[in-house]
mmCIF file of C-alpha atoms in Angstrom:
data_model
loop_
_atom_site.group_PDB
_atom_site.id
_atom_site.type_symbol
_atom_site.label_atom_id
_atom_site.label_comp_id
_atom_site.label_asym_id
_atom_site.label_seq_id
_atom_site.Cartn_x
_atom_site.Cartn_y
_atom_site.Cartn_z
ATOM 1 C CA MET I 1 86.936 111.355 1.542
ATOM 2 C CA THR I 2 83.873 111.471 -0.594
ATOM 3 C CA LEU I 3 83.151 108.009 -2.695
ATOM 4 C CA ASP I 4 82.675 107.894 -6.264
ATOM 5 C CA LEU I 5 79.308 105.458 -5.858
ATOM 6 C CA ALA I 6 78.813 105.623 -10.027
ATOM 7 C CA ARG I 7 82.337 104.431 -10.831
ATOM 8 C CA LEU I 8 82.245 101.747 -7.682
ATOM 9 C CA ARG I 9 78.690 100.096 -9.191
ATOM 10 C CA ALA I 10 80.139 100.667 -12.726
ATOM 11 C CA GLU I 11 83.225 98.670 -11.396
ATOM 12 C CA THR I 12 80.641 95.663 -10.000
ATOM 13 C CA PRO I 13 79.991 93.872 -13.124
ATOM 14 C CA GLY I 14 77.337 91.863 -10.953
ATOM 15 C CA SER I 15 75.500 94.962 -10.062
ATOM 16 C CA ALA I 16 74.125 95.434 -13.579
ATOM 17 C CA HIS I 17 72.004 92.007 -13.262
ATOM 18 C CA VAL I 18 70.641 91.834 -9.367
ATOM 19 C CA LEU I 19 69.636 94.154 -6.744
ATOM 20 C CA HIS I 20 72.050 92.399 -4.107
ATOM 21 C CA LEU I 21 71.663 92.814 -0.948
ATOM 22 C CA ASN I 22 73.441 90.209 0.536
ATOM 23 C CA ALA I 23 76.831 91.432 1.282
ATOM 24 C CA ALA I 24 76.558 89.232 4.922
ATOM 25 C CA GLY I 25 76.680 86.017 3.320
ATOM 26 C CA SER I 26 78.590 87.360 0.051
ATOM 27 C CA SER I 27 79.154 90.607 -1.828
ATOM 28 C CA LEU I 28 79.790 91.504 -5.453
ATOM 29 C CA PRO I 29 83.349 91.436 -6.091
ATOM 30 C CA SER I 30 84.933 94.352 -8.002
ATOM 31 C CA ARG I 31 86.242 93.693 -11.482
ATOM 32 C CA ARG I 32 89.615 94.381 -9.785
ATOM 33 C CA THR I 33 89.540 91.724 -7.724
ATOM 34 C CA LEU I 34 87.695 89.499 -10.301
ATOM 35 C CA ASP I 35 90.932 90.019 -12.412
ATOM 36 C CA ALA I 36 93.291 89.614 -9.923
ATOM 37 C CA THR I 37 92.212 86.276 -9.095
ATOM 38 C CA ILE I 38 90.863 85.084 -12.792
ATOM 39 C CA ASP I 39 94.399 86.232 -14.463
ATOM 40 C CA HIS I 40 96.491 84.264 -11.725
ATOM 41 C CA LEU I 41 93.891 80.848 -12.120
ATOM 42 C CA LYS I 42 94.662 81.662 -16.158
ATOM 43 C CA LEU I 43 98.806 82.112 -15.321
ATOM 44 C CA GLU I 44 98.482 78.913 -13.409
ATOM 45 C CA ALA I 45 97.127 77.410 -16.579
ATOM 46 C CA ASP I 46 99.812 78.700 -19.223
ATOM 47 C CA ILE I 47 103.049 77.977 -17.450
ATOM 48 C CA GLY I 48 101.988 76.034 -14.275
ATOM 49 C CA GLY I 49 101.081 76.438 -10.455
ATOM 50 C CA TYR I 50 104.706 75.998 -9.062
ATOM 51 C CA GLU I 51 105.981 78.886 -11.620
ATOM 52 C CA ALA I 52 102.739 80.820 -11.108
ATOM 53 C CA ALA I 53 103.954 81.719 -7.789
ATOM 54 C CA ASP I 54 107.154 81.446 -8.455
ATOM 55 C CA LEU I 55 106.692 84.924 -10.884
ATOM 56 C CA LYS I 56 104.370 86.531 -8.082
ATOM 57 C CA ARG I 57 106.144 86.081 -5.641
ATOM 58 C CA GLY I 58 106.264 89.392 -4.427
ATOM 59 C CA GLU I 59 102.532 90.460 -4.962
ATOM 60 C CA LEU I 60 101.461 87.376 -2.912
ATOM 61 C CA ASP I 61 104.020 88.655 -0.352
ATOM 62 C CA GLY I 62 102.252 92.041 -0.567
ATOM 63 C CA PHE I 63 98.953 90.313 0.729
ATOM 64 C CA TYR I 64 100.656 90.408 4.599
ATOM 65 C CA PRO I 65 101.223 94.331 4.720
ATOM 66 C CA SER I 66 97.941 95.453 2.794
ATOM 67 C CA VAL I 67 95.745 93.151 5.268
ATOM 68 C CA ALA I 68 97.996 94.854 8.231
ATOM 69 C CA THR I 69 97.418 98.184 7.054
ATOM 70 C CA LEU I 70 93.562 97.020 7.207
ATOM 71 C CA ILE I 71 93.559 96.401 10.803
ATOM 72 C CA GLY I 72 96.355 98.549 12.426
ATOM 73 C CA ALA I 73 98.865 95.276 12.516
ATOM 74 C CA ASP I 74 102.154 93.697 11.962
ATOM 75 C CA PRO I 75 102.504 92.183 8.420
ATOM 76 C CA GLY I 76 103.915 88.971 10.658
ATOM 77 C CA GLU I 77 100.779 88.842 12.832
ATOM 78 C CA ILE I 78 98.893 87.607 9.453
ATOM 79 C CA ALA I 79 98.015 84.419 8.009
ATOM 80 C CA PHE I 80 96.414 83.939 4.892
ATOM 81 C CA VAL I 81 93.852 81.071 6.100
ATOM 82 C CA GLU I 82 90.840 79.539 3.896
ATOM 83 C CA ASN I 83 87.534 80.914 5.584
ATOM 84 C CA ALA I 84 87.020 82.667 8.651
ATOM 85 C CA THR I 85 85.686 80.060 10.670
ATOM 86 C CA ARG I 86 89.022 77.602 9.917
ATOM 87 C CA ALA I 87 90.535 80.819 10.910
ATOM 88 C CA TRP I 88 89.147 81.005 13.906
ATOM 89 C CA ASP I 89 89.085 76.820 14.556
ATOM 90 C CA LEU I 90 93.045 77.545 14.281
ATOM 91 C CA ALA I 91 92.936 80.186 17.274
ATOM 92 C CA PHE I 92 90.688 78.349 19.504
ATOM 93 C CA TYR I 93 91.970 74.960 19.194
ATOM 94 C CA SER I 94 95.428 75.783 19.634
ATOM 95 C CA LEU I 95 94.498 77.471 23.400
ATOM 96 C CA ASP I 96 95.426 74.488 26.244
ATOM 97 C CA PHE I 97 92.111 74.088 28.231
ATOM 98 C CA LYS I 98 91.610 72.425 31.073
ATOM 99 C CA ALA I 99 88.879 71.075 33.554
ATOM 100 C CA GLY I 100 87.843 73.771 35.160
ATOM 101 C CA ASP I 101 88.869 76.873 32.840
ATOM 102 C CA ARG I 102 86.038 78.899 31.862
ATOM 103 C CA ILE I 103 85.206 80.305 28.005
ATOM 104 C CA LEU I 104 83.135 83.645 28.183
ATOM 105 C CA THR I 105 80.913 84.371 25.339
ATOM 106 C CA CYS I 106 77.482 86.341 24.553
ATOM 107 C CA VAL I 107 74.368 85.228 23.891
ATOM 108 C CA SER I 108 74.299 86.328 20.418
ATOM 109 C CA GLU I 109 77.200 83.722 19.154
ATOM 110 C CA TYR I 110 77.743 82.203 16.055
ATOM 111 C CA SER I 111 76.556 78.592 16.122
ATOM 112 C CA SER I 112 80.107 77.448 14.366
ATOM 113 C CA ASN I 113 81.607 78.833 17.412
ATOM 114 C CA TYR I 114 79.108 77.950 19.854
ATOM 115 C CA ILE I 115 79.597 74.320 19.029
ATOM 116 C CA SER I 116 82.991 74.272 19.222
ATOM 117 C CA TYR I 117 82.938 75.576 22.879
ATOM 118 C CA LEU I 118 80.228 72.889 23.678
ATOM 119 C CA GLN I 119 82.943 69.888 22.307
ATOM 120 C CA VAL I 120 85.543 71.528 24.178
ATOM 121 C CA ALA I 121 83.890 71.543 27.113
ATOM 122 C CA LYS I 122 82.964 68.089 26.825
ATOM 123 C CA LYS I 123 86.401 66.924 26.565
ATOM 124 C CA THR I 124 87.989 68.664 28.625
ATOM 125 C CA GLY I 125 85.400 69.809 31.177
ATOM 126 C CA ALA I 126 86.278 73.321 30.373
ATOM 127 C CA GLU I 127 83.482 75.354 31.673
ATOM 128 C CA LEU I 128 80.987 77.654 29.153
ATOM 129 C CA VAL I 129 79.633 80.939 30.541
ATOM 130 C CA VAL I 130 77.255 83.215 28.561
ATOM 131 C CA VAL I 131 77.264 86.370 29.518
ATOM 132 C CA PRO I 132 74.169 88.093 29.518
ATOM 133 C CA ASP I 133 73.131 91.016 27.541
ATOM 134 C CA ASP I 134 71.990 94.641 28.561
ATOM 135 C CA ASN I 135 68.808 96.463 27.680
ATOM 136 C CA HIS I 136 70.315 97.487 23.980
ATOM 137 C CA GLY I 137 70.955 93.844 23.453
ATOM 138 C CA GLN I 138 74.728 93.294 23.470
ATOM 139 C CA ILE I 139 76.630 92.080 26.141
ATOM 140 C CA ASP I 140 76.185 93.391 29.277
ATOM 141 C CA LEU I 141 79.611 94.629 30.353
ATOM 142 C CA ASN I 142 79.161 95.010 33.716
ATOM 143 C CA ALA I 143 78.136 91.514 33.903
ATOM 144 C CA LEU I 144 81.268 90.210 31.954
ATOM 145 C CA GLU I 145 83.509 92.034 34.698
ATOM 146 C CA ARG I 146 81.639 89.891 37.052
ATOM 147 C CA ALA I 147 81.810 86.573 35.179
ATOM 148 C CA ILE I 148 85.793 87.056 35.213
ATOM 149 C CA ASP I 149 87.214 85.324 37.536
ATOM 150 C CA LYS I 150 90.548 83.347 38.051
ATOM 151 C CA ARG I 151 89.733 80.386 35.722
ATOM 152 C CA THR I 152 88.654 82.580 32.898
ATOM 153 C CA LYS I 153 91.244 81.364 30.165
ATOM 154 C CA LEU I 154 89.114 82.901 27.475
ATOM 155 C CA ILE I 155 86.718 85.865 26.427
ATOM 156 C CA SER I 156 85.349 85.066 22.662
ATOM 157 C CA ILE I 157 82.653 86.815 20.722
ATOM 158 C CA SER I 158 81.083 87.738 17.814
ATOM 159 C CA HIS I 159 82.007 91.423 16.466
ATOM 160 C CA ILE I 160 78.578 91.692 14.115
ATOM 161 C CA PRO I 161 76.315 88.734 14.661
ATOM 162 C CA THR I 162 75.459 86.807 11.407
ATOM 163 C CA GLN I 163 71.661 87.243 12.235
ATOM 164 C CA GLY I 164 71.577 91.370 12.809
ATOM 165 C CA GLY I 165 72.514 94.805 12.991
ATOM 166 C CA LEU I 166 73.932 94.711 16.474
ATOM 167 C CA VAL I 167 77.922 95.936 16.845
ATOM 168 C CA GLN I 168 79.304 94.565 19.679
ATOM 169 C CA PRO I 169 81.254 97.099 21.760
ATOM 170 C CA ALA I 170 84.611 95.268 21.469
ATOM 171 C CA GLU I 171 86.548 97.681 21.888
ATOM 172 C CA ALA I 172 85.182 97.868 25.707
ATOM 173 C CA VAL I 173 85.371 94.664 25.525
ATOM 174 C CA GLY I 174 88.846 94.375 24.945
ATOM 175 C CA LYS I 175 89.302 96.766 27.899
ATOM 176 C CA ILE I 176 87.859 94.678 30.481
ATOM 177 C CA ALA I 177 89.870 91.661 29.252
ATOM 178 C CA ARG I 178 93.260 93.050 29.167
ATOM 179 C CA ALA I 179 92.701 94.321 32.746
ATOM 180 C CA ALA I 180 91.775 90.834 33.758
ATOM 181 C CA GLY I 181 94.589 89.404 31.699
ATOM 182 C CA VAL I 182 92.326 87.161 29.709
ATOM 183 C CA MET I 183 93.133 86.108 26.050
ATOM 184 C CA TYR I 184 90.256 87.721 23.401
ATOM 185 C CA LEU I 185 89.647 86.206 20.651
ATOM 186 C CA LEU I 186 87.249 88.285 18.025
ATOM 187 C CA ASP I 187 84.996 86.747 15.290
ATOM 188 C CA ALA I 188 85.297 89.594 13.134
ATOM 189 C CA CYS I 189 83.916 87.823 9.821
ATOM 190 C CA GLN I 190 80.745 90.531 9.630
ATOM 191 C CA SER I 191 82.903 93.485 10.423
ATOM 192 C CA VAL I 192 86.270 93.874 8.639
ATOM 193 C CA GLY I 193 85.475 95.388 5.444
ATOM 194 C CA GLN I 194 82.591 97.055 7.133
ATOM 195 C CA LEU I 195 83.409 99.332 9.861
ATOM 196 C CA PRO I 196 87.177 100.498 10.930
ATOM 197 C CA VAL I 197 88.949 97.799 12.727
ATOM 198 C CA ASP I 198 91.791 98.350 14.580
ATOM 199 C CA VAL I 199 93.139 95.705 16.844
ATOM 200 C CA ASP I 200 95.373 97.858 19.029
ATOM 201 C CA ARG I 201 91.817 99.863 19.995
ATOM 202 C CA LEU I 202 89.947 96.647 19.923
ATOM 203 C CA GLY I 203 92.978 94.790 22.441
ATOM 204 C CA CYS I 204 91.822 91.437 21.052
ATOM 205 C CA ASP I 205 95.138 88.983 20.837
ATOM 206 C CA PHE I 206 93.463 86.876 18.448
ATOM 207 C CA LEU I 207 91.452 88.357 14.703
ATOM 208 C CA SER I 208 89.389 86.007 12.200
ATOM 209 C CA ALA I 209 87.680 87.428 9.305
ATOM 210 C CA THR I 210 86.288 86.241 5.364
ATOM 211 C CA GLY I 211 87.159 87.850 2.241
ATOM 212 C CA ARG I 212 83.656 87.221 0.670
ATOM 213 C CA LYS I 213 81.750 89.346 2.867
ATOM 214 C CA TYR I 214 82.124 93.078 3.304
ATOM 215 C CA LEU I 215 85.963 92.736 2.073
ATOM 216 C CA ARG I 216 84.380 91.625 -1.215
ATOM 217 C CA GLY I 217 87.118 88.818 -1.751
ATOM 218 C CA PRO I 218 87.043 86.246 -3.423
ATOM 219 C CA ARG I 219 85.307 82.804 -1.747
ATOM 220 C CA GLY I 220 87.376 80.372 -0.551
ATOM 221 C CA THR I 221 89.656 83.332 1.470
ATOM 222 C CA GLY I 222 90.042 84.418 5.113
ATOM 223 C CA PHE I 223 92.926 85.315 7.213
ATOM 224 C CA LEU I 224 93.964 84.873 11.228
ATOM 225 C CA TYR I 225 95.112 88.017 13.207
ATOM 226 C CA ALA I 226 97.538 86.894 16.203
ATOM 227 C CA ARG I 227 99.305 89.149 18.699
ATOM 228 C CA GLN I 228 103.091 88.741 18.278
ATOM 229 C CA ALA I 229 103.332 90.122 22.083
ATOM 230 C CA THR I 230 100.743 87.805 23.563
ATOM 231 C CA THR I 231 100.417 84.341 21.543
ATOM 232 C CA ALA I 232 104.055 83.656 20.029
ATOM 233 C CA GLY I 233 103.916 81.060 22.594
ATOM 234 C CA ILE I 234 101.288 79.305 21.562
ATOM 235 C CA GLU I 235 101.620 76.430 19.391
ATOM 236 C CA PRO I 236 99.027 76.038 16.626
ATOM 237 C CA ILE I 237 97.138 72.534 16.825
ATOM 238 C CA PHE I 238 98.135 71.969 13.614
ATOM 239 C CA LEU I 239 101.650 71.877 11.666
ATOM 240 C CA ASP I 240 103.221 71.657 8.494
ATOM 241 C CA ASN I 241 106.654 72.135 7.321
ATOM 242 C CA HIS I 242 105.689 75.743 6.164
ATOM 243 C CA ALA I 243 104.780 76.524 9.772
ATOM 244 C CA ALA I 244 107.991 74.615 11.118
ATOM 245 C CA LYS I 245 110.891 73.265 10.837
ATOM 246 C CA TRP I 246 112.325 69.962 11.107
ATOM 247 C CA THR I 247 115.501 70.555 12.962
ATOM 248 C CA GLY I 248 116.690 67.289 13.716
ATOM 249 C CA ASP I 249 115.419 63.729 13.278
ATOM 250 C CA ASN I 250 113.237 63.749 16.137
ATOM 251 C CA GLU I 251 113.206 67.896 16.688
ATOM 252 C CA TYR I 252 110.892 70.788 15.064
ATOM 253 C CA THR I 253 110.641 74.354 15.645
ATOM 254 C CA ALA I 254 107.326 76.049 15.220
ATOM 255 C CA PHE I 255 107.987 79.715 13.778
ATOM 256 C CA THR I 256 106.950 82.333 16.395
ATOM 257 C CA ASN I 257 104.941 84.274 13.774
ATOM 258 C CA ALA I 258 101.375 83.942 12.362
ATOM 259 C CA LEU I 259 102.747 82.261 9.419
ATOM 260 C CA ARG I 260 102.946 79.305 11.519
ATOM 261 C CA PHE I 261 99.344 79.220 11.380
ATOM 262 C CA GLU I 262 99.205 78.961 7.643
ATOM 263 C CA ASN I 263 99.377 75.746 5.100
ATOM 264 C CA TRP I 264 102.154 75.079 2.719
ATOM 265 C CA GLU I 265 99.396 74.607 0.256
ATOM 266 C CA ARG I 266 96.983 76.914 -0.121
ATOM 267 C CA TYR I 267 94.897 79.385 -2.662
ATOM 268 C CA PHE I 268 97.266 81.602 -4.245
ATOM 269 C CA ALA I 269 95.001 82.739 -6.768
ATOM 270 C CA GLY I 270 92.321 83.534 -3.944
ATOM 271 C CA VAL I 271 95.555 85.285 -1.862
ATOM 272 C CA LEU I 272 95.684 87.578 -4.784
ATOM 273 C CA GLY I 273 91.892 88.345 -5.314
ATOM 274 C CA LEU I 274 91.802 89.004 -1.636
ATOM 275 C CA LYS I 275 95.000 90.928 -1.580
ATOM 276 C CA ALA I 276 93.509 93.428 -4.789
ATOM 277 C CA ALA I 277 89.965 93.561 -2.481
ATOM 278 C CA VAL I 278 91.753 94.364 0.700
ATOM 279 C CA ASP I 279 93.655 97.084 -1.375
ATOM 280 C CA GLN I 280 90.589 98.702 -2.890
ATOM 281 C CA ALA I 281 89.389 99.060 0.742
ATOM 282 C CA ASN I 282 92.321 100.622 1.929
ATOM 283 C CA GLU I 283 92.601 103.603 -0.784
ATOM 284 C CA LEU I 284 88.893 104.167 -0.469
ATOM 285 C CA GLY I 285 89.094 104.392 3.487
ATOM 286 C CA MET I 286 87.299 102.351 5.848
ATOM 287 C CA ASP I 287 85.909 105.543 7.661
ATOM 288 C CA ALA I 288 84.373 106.847 4.463
ATOM 289 C CA VAL I 289 83.323 103.287 3.891
ATOM 290 C CA TRP I 290 81.424 102.784 6.982
ATOM 291 C CA LYS I 291 79.913 106.141 6.593
ATOM 292 C CA GLN I 292 78.353 105.146 3.255
ATOM 293 C CA LEU I 293 77.597 101.692 4.805
ATOM 294 C CA LYS I 294 75.651 103.178 7.742
ATOM 295 C CA ALA I 295 73.638 105.548 5.581
ATOM 296 C CA LEU I 296 72.285 103.242 3.388
ATOM 297 C CA ALA I 297 71.402 100.793 6.199
ATOM 298 C CA ASP I 298 69.860 103.748 8.260
ATOM 299 C CA GLY I 299 67.617 104.401 5.217
ATOM 300 C CA LEU I 300 66.682 101.070 4.504
ATOM 301 C CA ARG I 301 65.533 100.582 7.913
ATOM 302 C CA ALA I 302 63.528 103.809 7.863
ATOM 303 C CA ARG I 303 61.513 102.141 4.672
ATOM 304 C CA LEU I 304 61.055 98.944 6.633
ATOM 305 C CA LYS I 305 59.386 100.620 9.131
ATOM 306 C CA GLY I 306 56.661 102.414 6.895
ATOM 307 C CA LEU I 307 55.553 98.433 5.612
ATOM 308 C CA LYS I 308 52.642 97.068 7.264
ATOM 309 C CA GLY I 309 53.496 93.988 9.252
ATOM 310 C CA VAL I 310 56.962 94.517 9.196
ATOM 311 C CA THR I 311 58.777 94.657 12.198
ATOM 312 C CA LEU I 312 62.258 95.726 12.745
ATOM 313 C CA THR I 313 64.698 93.187 14.656
ATOM 314 C CA ASP I 314 68.210 94.946 14.507
ATOM 315 C CA LEU I 315 69.736 95.397 18.651
ATOM 316 C CA GLY I 316 72.208 97.417 19.811
ATOM 317 C CA GLU I 317 73.345 101.029 20.520
ATOM 318 C CA LEU I 318 75.011 100.937 17.548
ATOM 319 C CA GLN I 319 73.557 99.138 13.774
ATOM 320 C CA GLY I 320 75.586 98.300 10.932
ATOM 321 C CA ALA I 321 75.209 97.532 7.439
ATOM 322 C CA ILE I 322 72.934 94.362 8.390
ATOM 323 C CA VAL I 323 69.345 95.366 8.837
ATOM 324 C CA THR I 324 67.032 92.321 9.731
ATOM 325 C CA PHE I 325 63.459 92.203 9.982
ATOM 326 C CA ALA I 326 60.212 89.755 10.725
ATOM 327 C CA VAL I 327 57.153 89.844 9.005
ATOM 328 C CA ALA I 328 54.149 88.586 10.713
ATOM 329 C CA GLY I 329 52.097 86.194 9.425
ATOM 330 C CA LYS I 330 54.438 85.101 6.497
ATOM 331 C CA ASP I 331 57.262 82.379 5.418
ATOM 332 C CA HIS I 332 60.219 84.137 5.463
ATOM 333 C CA VAL I 333 61.699 81.292 3.186
ATOM 334 C CA GLU I 334 58.806 81.935 1.069
ATOM 335 C CA LEU I 335 59.544 85.406 0.697
ATOM 336 C CA ARG I 336 63.358 85.640 -0.590
ATOM 337 C CA ASN I 337 62.831 83.165 -2.770
ATOM 338 C CA ALA I 338 59.741 85.661 -4.544
ATOM 339 C CA LEU I 339 62.463 88.181 -3.961
ATOM 340 C CA ARG I 340 65.083 86.233 -6.381
ATOM 341 C CA ALA I 341 62.822 85.393 -8.584
ATOM 342 C CA GLN I 342 62.863 89.386 -9.009
ATOM 343 C CA LYS I 343 66.318 89.190 -9.161
ATOM 344 C CA ILE I 344 66.399 90.664 -5.457
ATOM 345 C CA ASN I 345 69.048 88.782 -3.361
ATOM 346 C CA VAL I 346 68.486 88.534 0.326
ATOM 347 C CA SER I 347 68.666 85.984 2.948
ATOM 348 C CA VAL I 348 66.837 84.308 6.076
ATOM 349 C CA SER I 349 68.870 84.152 9.438
ATOM 350 C CA THR I 350 67.359 80.753 11.345
ATOM 351 C CA GLN I 351 68.335 79.437 14.583
ATOM 352 C CA PHE I 352 70.704 77.378 13.112
ATOM 353 C CA SER I 353 73.191 80.197 13.048
ATOM 354 C CA SER I 354 72.373 81.573 16.372
ATOM 355 C CA ARG I 355 70.178 79.269 18.203
ATOM 356 C CA LEU I 356 70.277 81.324 22.023
ATOM 357 C CA ASP I 357 69.389 85.097 20.308
ATOM 358 C CA LEU I 358 66.600 83.895 17.963
ATOM 359 C CA LYS I 359 65.114 81.115 20.471
ATOM 360 C CA GLY I 360 65.482 83.331 23.344
ATOM 361 C CA ARG I 361 63.641 86.435 21.513
ATOM 362 C CA GLY I 362 60.856 83.968 20.130
ATOM 363 C CA LEU I 363 61.825 84.069 16.438
ATOM 364 C CA LEU I 364 62.268 81.231 14.493
ATOM 365 C CA ASN I 365 64.168 83.167 11.334
ATOM 366 C CA VAL I 366 64.478 86.817 10.259
ATOM 367 C CA MET I 367 65.118 88.185 6.860
ATOM 368 C CA ARG I 368 68.031 89.972 6.315
ATOM 369 C CA ALA I 369 69.118 92.298 3.811
ATOM 370 C CA SER I 370 72.650 93.903 3.616
ATOM 371 C CA VAL I 371 73.591 96.816 2.282
ATOM 372 C CA HIS I 372 77.042 97.532 0.563
ATOM 373 C CA LEU I 373 78.877 99.987 -1.632
ATOM 374 C CA TYR I 374 77.236 99.139 -4.851
ATOM 375 C CA ASN I 375 73.787 99.654 -3.542
ATOM 376 C CA THR I 376 71.934 102.876 -4.164
ATOM 377 C CA GLU I 377 68.613 104.524 -2.480
ATOM 378 C CA ALA I 378 66.981 103.940 -5.997
ATOM 379 C CA GLU I 379 67.561 100.288 -5.224
ATOM 380 C CA LEU I 380 66.687 100.504 -1.658
ATOM 381 C CA ASP I 381 63.254 101.975 -2.798
ATOM 382 C CA ARG I 382 62.824 99.365 -5.915
ATOM 383 C CA PHE I 383 63.557 96.563 -2.535
ATOM 384 C CA VAL I 384 60.816 97.979 -0.921
ATOM 385 C CA ALA I 385 58.475 98.329 -3.250
ATOM 386 C CA ALA I 386 58.986 94.605 -4.352
ATOM 387 C CA LEU I 387 58.282 93.197 -0.928
ATOM 388 C CA ASP I 388 55.273 95.376 -0.599
ATOM 389 C CA ALA I 389 54.109 94.025 -3.893
ATOM 390 C CA VAL I 390 54.742 90.447 -2.732
ATOM 391 C CA LEU I 391 53.075 90.795 0.568
ATOM 392 C CA TYR I 392 50.142 92.433 -0.375
ATOM 393 C CA GLY I 393 50.117 93.296 -4.228
ATOM 394 C CA SER I 394 50.792 96.657 -4.042
#
């Protein structure tokens, strides 16, 4: 499928005002997503929140098959959650860790996840094991296999880290996890919406994702995938009367599908906004989206290689739509602010987000430019020219 990039850009109001290279932070939403979200908020204001939800029940229920189609799941395996971190937390903290259990993760792991590992290890006596990288800077699959033993309870990695273009070999990790009979939790907040994601191919038992990044959904939205065949017996750490039934004065029964991970109260306008964004991704086709994003990112890397003092810092055999680089002798935060003053949005990834990776490479922080479908080749030229001008006054 050939994407109509001019139309996509025209349907993205923000692209007329800013050169946005911060999809890995929060993307520019389409008019379709914006309207779905705002229209429901207006409906709530006009007729009442409960009444608006009743009126839009069919569309709200359509969220689950839409997301299921996107990632190759069953609708009953999808839960709406307010963000990727909370979705990840709901899966991780619902596992019953005991002293001696081992949690295997990767060097590039995100700080929020890593803090959770440390907390659980401290409280339960579980052991945290960081699997080393291979020569490409991605998780060493042979080392992962060697690290697995009878005490291993969980393999948990980020599909694409926040601090670079690395795409972890998540499918190969899944094969290892399945062969060993080990639970596999995949943080896919940067990958869902960026590249094709199929949970059966990945082999993950849980997958967490956000709406605001590559899906171009509203902030405050996300979802959790919970594989029915392997997670139905796992009771969430939190339950309410949406996740379980009060079946007797002193009894309750938790649901076995993914709805048990939801709250009764949730951001209904956000559900509809995220559904609109997911529907658009499904219509565009993730193969076509990934092809375009890969071309833009590779083109940006080629341009940056020609700039004096700029060093690309992306790792991995496969690199995606997040482009990171360091500029010798320059303050990256000051550079970001100087570009923002020209209505060019980039971000800075720091050790706050991924201490082991960046510290291990001797990097205090890196500049991050992350492309999406509303970006153009001309915008990449403008960005690189603006960066060059800020650096050297050319």
